[in-house]
Short mmCIF file of C-alpha atoms in Angstrom, two decimals:
data_model
loop_
_atom_site.label_atom_id
_atom_site.label_comp_id
_atom_site.label_asym_id
_atom_site.label_seq_id
_atom_site.Cartn_x
_atom_site.Cartn_y
_atom_site.Cartn_z
CA MET A 509 98.99 74.99 133.16
CA ARG A 510 101.78 72.60 134.07
CA LYS A 511 102.83 72.41 130.39
CA TRP A 512 103.12 76.21 130.21
CA MET A 513 105.13 76.25 133.46
CA ALA A 514 107.46 73.58 132.09
CA ALA A 515 107.91 75.51 128.85
CA GLY A 516 108.69 78.66 130.81
CA LEU A 517 111.27 76.84 132.91
CA LEU A 518 112.88 75.43 129.74
CA VAL A 519 113.12 78.90 128.19
CA ALA A 520 114.68 80.27 131.36
CA LEU A 521 117.17 77.39 131.47
CA LEU A 522 118.21 77.86 127.83
CA ALA A 523 118.59 81.61 128.37
CA ALA A 524 120.84 80.96 131.35
CA CYS A 525 123.03 78.82 129.06
CA ASN A 526 123.37 81.77 126.61
CA LEU A 527 121.59 79.87 123.86
CA THR A 528 119.61 81.79 121.28
CA ILE A 529 115.87 81.39 121.75
CA THR A 530 113.49 82.12 118.90
CA LEU A 531 109.92 83.03 119.72
CA PRO A 532 107.03 81.80 117.52
CA SER A 533 106.60 83.75 114.28
CA SER A 534 104.06 86.59 113.98
CA VAL A 535 102.61 87.94 110.73
CA ILE A 536 103.28 91.52 109.51
CA VAL A 537 100.86 92.95 106.96
CA VAL A 538 102.37 95.56 104.62
CA ASP A 539 100.83 98.97 105.43
CA GLY A 540 98.84 97.29 108.20
CA SER A 541 99.04 97.73 111.95
CA ALA A 542 102.41 97.41 113.66
CA VAL A 543 103.05 94.17 115.55
CA SER A 544 104.74 94.03 118.96
CA ALA A 545 106.73 91.27 120.62
CA GLY A 546 108.48 90.87 123.94
CA PRO A 547 109.90 90.89 126.42
CA ILE A 548 112.96 89.62 124.54
CA ASP A 549 115.96 88.75 126.67
CA GLU A 550 119.60 89.13 125.62
CA GLY A 551 120.35 86.73 122.77
CA GLN A 552 116.68 85.97 122.27
CA SER A 553 115.00 86.44 118.88
CA ALA A 554 111.49 87.15 117.67
CA ARG A 555 110.45 86.24 114.10
CA PHE A 556 107.91 87.88 111.82
CA SER A 557 106.66 86.65 108.44
CA PHE A 558 105.67 89.01 105.61
CA LEU A 559 104.89 89.21 101.89
CA VAL A 560 106.39 91.78 99.49
CA GLY A 561 104.35 92.20 96.31
CA ALA A 562 104.49 94.68 93.45
CA SER A 563 105.79 97.60 95.54
CA PRO A 564 109.10 97.85 97.43
CA VAL A 565 108.79 97.60 101.21
CA ARG A 566 110.71 98.98 104.17
CA LEU A 567 110.75 96.91 107.36
CA ASP A 568 110.94 99.10 110.48
CA VAL A 569 111.78 97.82 113.96
CA THR A 570 111.60 100.05 117.05
CA ASP A 571 113.10 99.20 120.41
CA LEU A 572 110.18 100.11 122.67
CA THR A 573 111.91 99.56 126.01
CA ASN A 574 115.49 100.74 125.60
CA GLY A 575 114.98 103.20 122.73
CA ALA A 576 118.15 104.53 121.11
CA ALA A 577 120.23 103.02 123.90
CA GLY A 578 119.20 99.51 122.91
CA SER A 579 120.94 97.21 120.48
CA LEU A 580 119.05 95.06 117.98
CA ARG A 581 120.07 92.92 115.03
CA LEU A 582 117.75 92.44 112.07
CA ARG A 583 118.07 89.53 109.68
CA VAL A 584 115.84 88.91 106.66
CA TYR A 585 115.41 85.41 105.22
CA ASP A 586 113.86 84.72 101.84
CA ALA A 587 111.12 82.21 100.98
CA ASN A 588 113.71 79.41 101.02
CA ASP A 589 114.88 80.46 104.51
CA VAL A 590 118.20 81.67 103.05
CA LEU A 591 119.73 84.68 104.81
CA TYR A 592 119.32 87.68 102.48
CA ALA A 593 120.26 90.77 104.51
CA GLN A 594 121.25 91.90 107.98
CA THR A 595 121.69 95.23 109.71
CA VAL A 596 125.12 96.67 110.31
CA SER A 597 123.82 99.77 112.09
CA ARG A 598 120.76 102.00 111.99
CA TYR A 599 122.29 103.71 108.95
CA TYR A 600 122.62 100.82 106.52
CA PHE A 601 122.44 97.07 106.03
CA THR A 602 124.39 94.46 104.14
CA ALA A 603 124.30 91.10 102.44
CA PRO A 604 125.55 88.42 104.84
CA TYR A 605 128.80 87.80 102.98
CA PRO A 606 131.73 87.39 105.41
CA GLU A 607 134.00 89.51 103.22
CA VAL A 608 131.50 92.38 103.38
CA VAL A 609 130.68 92.14 107.06
CA SER A 610 134.29 91.86 108.22
CA VAL A 611 136.16 94.24 105.90
CA GLY A 612 135.62 97.97 105.86
CA VAL A 613 132.20 97.89 107.46
CA GLY A 614 131.81 99.16 111.00
CA ALA A 615 128.84 100.10 113.12
CA LEU A 616 128.47 103.87 113.35
CA GLY A 617 127.33 103.96 116.95
CA ILE A 618 124.07 104.95 118.56
CA THR A 619 121.98 107.63 116.87
CA ALA A 620 119.04 109.63 118.12
CA SER A 621 116.63 107.26 116.39
CA PRO A 622 115.58 103.94 117.95
CA VAL A 623 114.40 102.61 114.58
CA TYR A 624 116.24 99.99 112.53
CA SER A 625 115.20 99.40 108.92
CA ILE A 626 115.84 97.21 105.88
CA ASN A 627 114.59 97.94 102.35
CA LEU A 628 113.29 95.09 100.21
CA PRO A 629 112.77 95.33 96.44
CA ALA A 630 109.43 94.83 94.71
CA GLY A 631 108.66 91.19 94.04
CA PHE A 632 110.75 89.89 96.94
CA GLY A 633 107.88 87.58 97.85
CA ARG A 634 107.49 85.79 101.15
CA GLY A 635 110.14 86.23 103.80
CA THR A 636 110.91 86.19 107.48
CA LEU A 637 112.32 88.96 109.67
CA GLU A 638 114.33 87.87 112.70
CA VAL A 639 114.89 90.49 115.42
CA THR A 640 117.52 89.67 118.05
CA ASN A 641 118.13 91.62 121.24
CA LEU A 642 121.89 92.17 121.68
CA ASP A 643 121.53 94.31 124.80
CA ALA A 644 121.92 92.97 128.32
CA ASN A 645 118.53 94.43 129.25
CA PRO A 646 115.29 92.74 128.13
CA THR A 647 113.25 94.71 125.61
CA SER A 648 110.04 94.74 123.64
CA VAL A 649 109.97 95.65 119.95
CA GLN A 650 107.45 97.02 117.49
CA VAL A 651 107.65 95.92 113.86
CA ALA A 652 105.96 97.46 110.81
CA ALA A 653 106.16 96.88 107.04
CA VAL A 654 105.43 99.93 104.90
CA SER A 655 105.30 100.44 101.13
CA ARG A 656 107.97 102.87 100.06
CA ALA A 657 107.67 105.10 97.04
CA ALA A 658 109.91 104.34 94.10
CA LEU A 659 112.51 106.91 93.16
CA PRO A 660 111.90 109.06 90.05
CA TYR A 661 114.00 106.62 88.02
CA SER A 662 113.89 102.83 87.89
CA ALA A 663 116.60 101.81 90.33
CA GLY A 664 118.65 98.87 89.14
CA ASP A 665 117.27 99.01 85.60
CA VAL A 666 120.49 98.91 83.61
CA GLU A 667 118.60 98.41 80.34
CA ARG A 668 116.88 101.80 80.51
CA PRO A 669 119.31 104.38 81.91
CA GLN A 670 118.04 107.59 83.46
CA SER A 671 119.16 110.55 81.35
CA PHE A 672 121.05 113.46 82.94
CA SER A 673 122.80 116.54 81.63
CA ALA A 674 123.60 118.34 84.89
CA THR A 675 124.43 117.41 88.48
CA SER A 676 122.04 114.67 89.63
CA ALA A 677 121.54 112.55 92.74
CA GLY A 678 120.48 108.98 93.38
CA ALA A 679 120.39 106.48 96.23
CA LEU A 680 121.45 102.86 96.65
CA LEU A 681 118.54 101.43 98.61
CA TYR A 682 118.48 97.71 97.79
CA LEU A 683 121.09 94.98 97.85
CA GLY A 684 122.54 94.33 94.41
CA GLN A 685 121.17 97.59 92.99
CA THR A 686 122.94 99.14 89.99
CA ASP A 687 121.84 102.58 88.84
CA ALA A 688 122.44 103.47 85.18
CA TRP A 689 122.69 107.09 83.96
CA GLU A 690 123.13 108.28 80.36
CA TYR A 691 124.83 111.64 79.91
CA GLN A 692 122.93 113.74 77.38
CA GLY A 693 124.62 117.10 77.74
CA SER A 694 125.33 119.23 74.70
CA SER A 695 129.13 118.98 75.09
CA GLY A 696 131.88 117.27 77.02
CA ALA A 697 132.10 117.67 80.80
CA THR A 698 133.90 116.70 83.98
CA LEU A 699 132.17 114.07 86.12
CA GLU A 700 132.78 113.71 89.85
CA LEU A 701 131.28 111.09 92.18
CA LEU A 702 130.27 112.65 95.50
CA GLY A 703 128.90 111.15 98.68
CA GLY A 704 128.53 107.46 99.23
CA GLU A 705 130.97 107.32 102.16
CA ILE A 706 128.60 105.25 104.32
CA VAL A 707 127.25 102.97 101.64
CA HIS A 708 130.49 103.17 99.66
CA ALA A 709 129.40 104.06 96.12
CA THR A 710 131.56 103.32 93.10
CA ALA A 711 130.95 104.41 89.50
CA LYS A 712 132.21 103.30 86.12
CA VAL A 713 131.87 105.17 82.85
CA LYS A 714 131.30 103.16 79.67
CA ARG A 715 131.39 104.29 76.05
CA GLY A 716 130.03 101.52 73.89
CA LEU A 717 131.68 98.32 75.08
CA ASP A 718 134.69 100.09 76.62
CA THR A 719 135.01 100.97 80.31
CA LEU A 720 136.76 104.33 80.42
CA VAL A 721 137.24 104.84 84.14
CA ARG A 722 136.20 103.65 87.60
CA LEU A 723 135.53 106.30 90.23
CA GLU A 724 135.63 106.30 94.01
CA PRO A 725 133.87 109.08 95.98
CA GLY A 726 135.74 112.33 95.44
CA GLU A 727 137.38 111.25 92.17
CA GLN A 728 136.86 112.97 88.79
CA PHE A 729 136.71 112.00 85.13
CA VAL A 730 137.43 114.89 82.79
CA GLY A 731 136.40 113.23 79.53
CA LEU A 732 132.64 112.67 79.89
CA GLU A 733 130.95 112.83 76.48
CA PRO A 734 127.27 112.79 75.37
CA GLY A 735 126.05 109.20 75.16
CA ASP A 736 128.38 107.87 77.89
CA ILE A 737 126.71 105.55 80.42
CA VAL A 738 127.54 105.87 84.12
CA TYR A 739 126.85 102.85 86.32
CA VAL A 740 126.70 103.34 90.10
CA GLN A 741 126.76 100.49 92.59
CA ALA A 742 127.78 99.87 96.19
CA GLN A 743 131.20 98.42 96.90
CA GLY A 744 131.25 94.63 97.13
CA ASN A 745 129.08 93.97 94.06
CA GLY A 746 126.17 95.88 95.53
CA ALA A 747 126.32 94.10 98.87
CA LEU A 748 125.58 97.25 100.89
CA ALA A 749 122.41 99.35 100.89
CA GLY A 750 121.13 102.34 102.79
CA PHE A 751 118.42 104.97 102.94
CA CYS A 752 117.62 108.42 101.55
CA ASN A 753 116.10 111.60 102.88
CA THR A 754 116.76 114.50 100.50
CA LEU A 755 115.58 113.04 97.17
CA ALA A 756 112.07 113.16 95.80
CA ASP A 757 109.73 110.65 97.48
CA CYS A 758 112.32 109.82 100.16
CA ALA A 759 111.58 110.23 103.84
CA ASP A 760 113.77 107.67 105.56
CA GLY A 761 115.39 110.14 107.93
CA THR A 762 118.99 109.42 106.91
CA THR A 763 121.03 109.92 103.76
CA SER A 764 123.28 106.87 104.05
CA GLY A 765 122.44 105.49 100.60
CA GLU A 766 122.62 108.78 98.69
CA TYR A 767 125.26 109.75 96.14
CA THR A 768 125.69 112.61 93.66
CA LEU A 769 127.00 112.72 90.09
CA SER A 770 128.46 116.22 89.80
CA VAL A 771 128.71 117.56 86.24
CA THR A 772 130.90 120.54 85.35
CA PRO A 773 130.87 121.71 81.70
#
């Protein structure tokens, strides 16, 4: 009993010194029961270990005490304990590169949802989720890992482009993802990149080995021809990722990762 009292006093002392305290790690089972932790004081972190196998996984964290008024930070570490991703807001997340976090990326404020999420690609393997309370009020959190359905095309598979001949939509859901689309219309067309303002999408059109144009959201290319390949990636070499809600098999509740390739004959 005295050991537990001493440990409690040490935790309280460290908290008073504004030092980050990390609670012992808990295990999350993909598609298993949610795991709770807390109370977590300001600056304190709880850690959860997980395993991502053959299916992509979405990690969901809910602030049980403060709800949408709370403020959490999620960080995912890989099997080598290297920081892989962190939340920027409830809308999207980013690789931990200083140039991405500090330039052109701002939190979008509190939304109606208390849930924070990060998508992890299939085959990610073992990892650790660190949840830190940034709010002045203590909170408890609930963490779940759920298998997410793959999109109708193979995201990031630049070797096998998805064919399209009319306006089509995709979503940038994983860090480093590059979507490849092959235009197979019957004649030339105008291509416009739409959406992607939150997770800033960029597109380039290639014909053979030549890059014809690079597009920002709202820009057009009037010379799209059958056989051209369109590559779509997030700004910063794919260092941003988001979520989707309007595409087939998507039910993330926000459209931050979505973009549209508009085709006009």
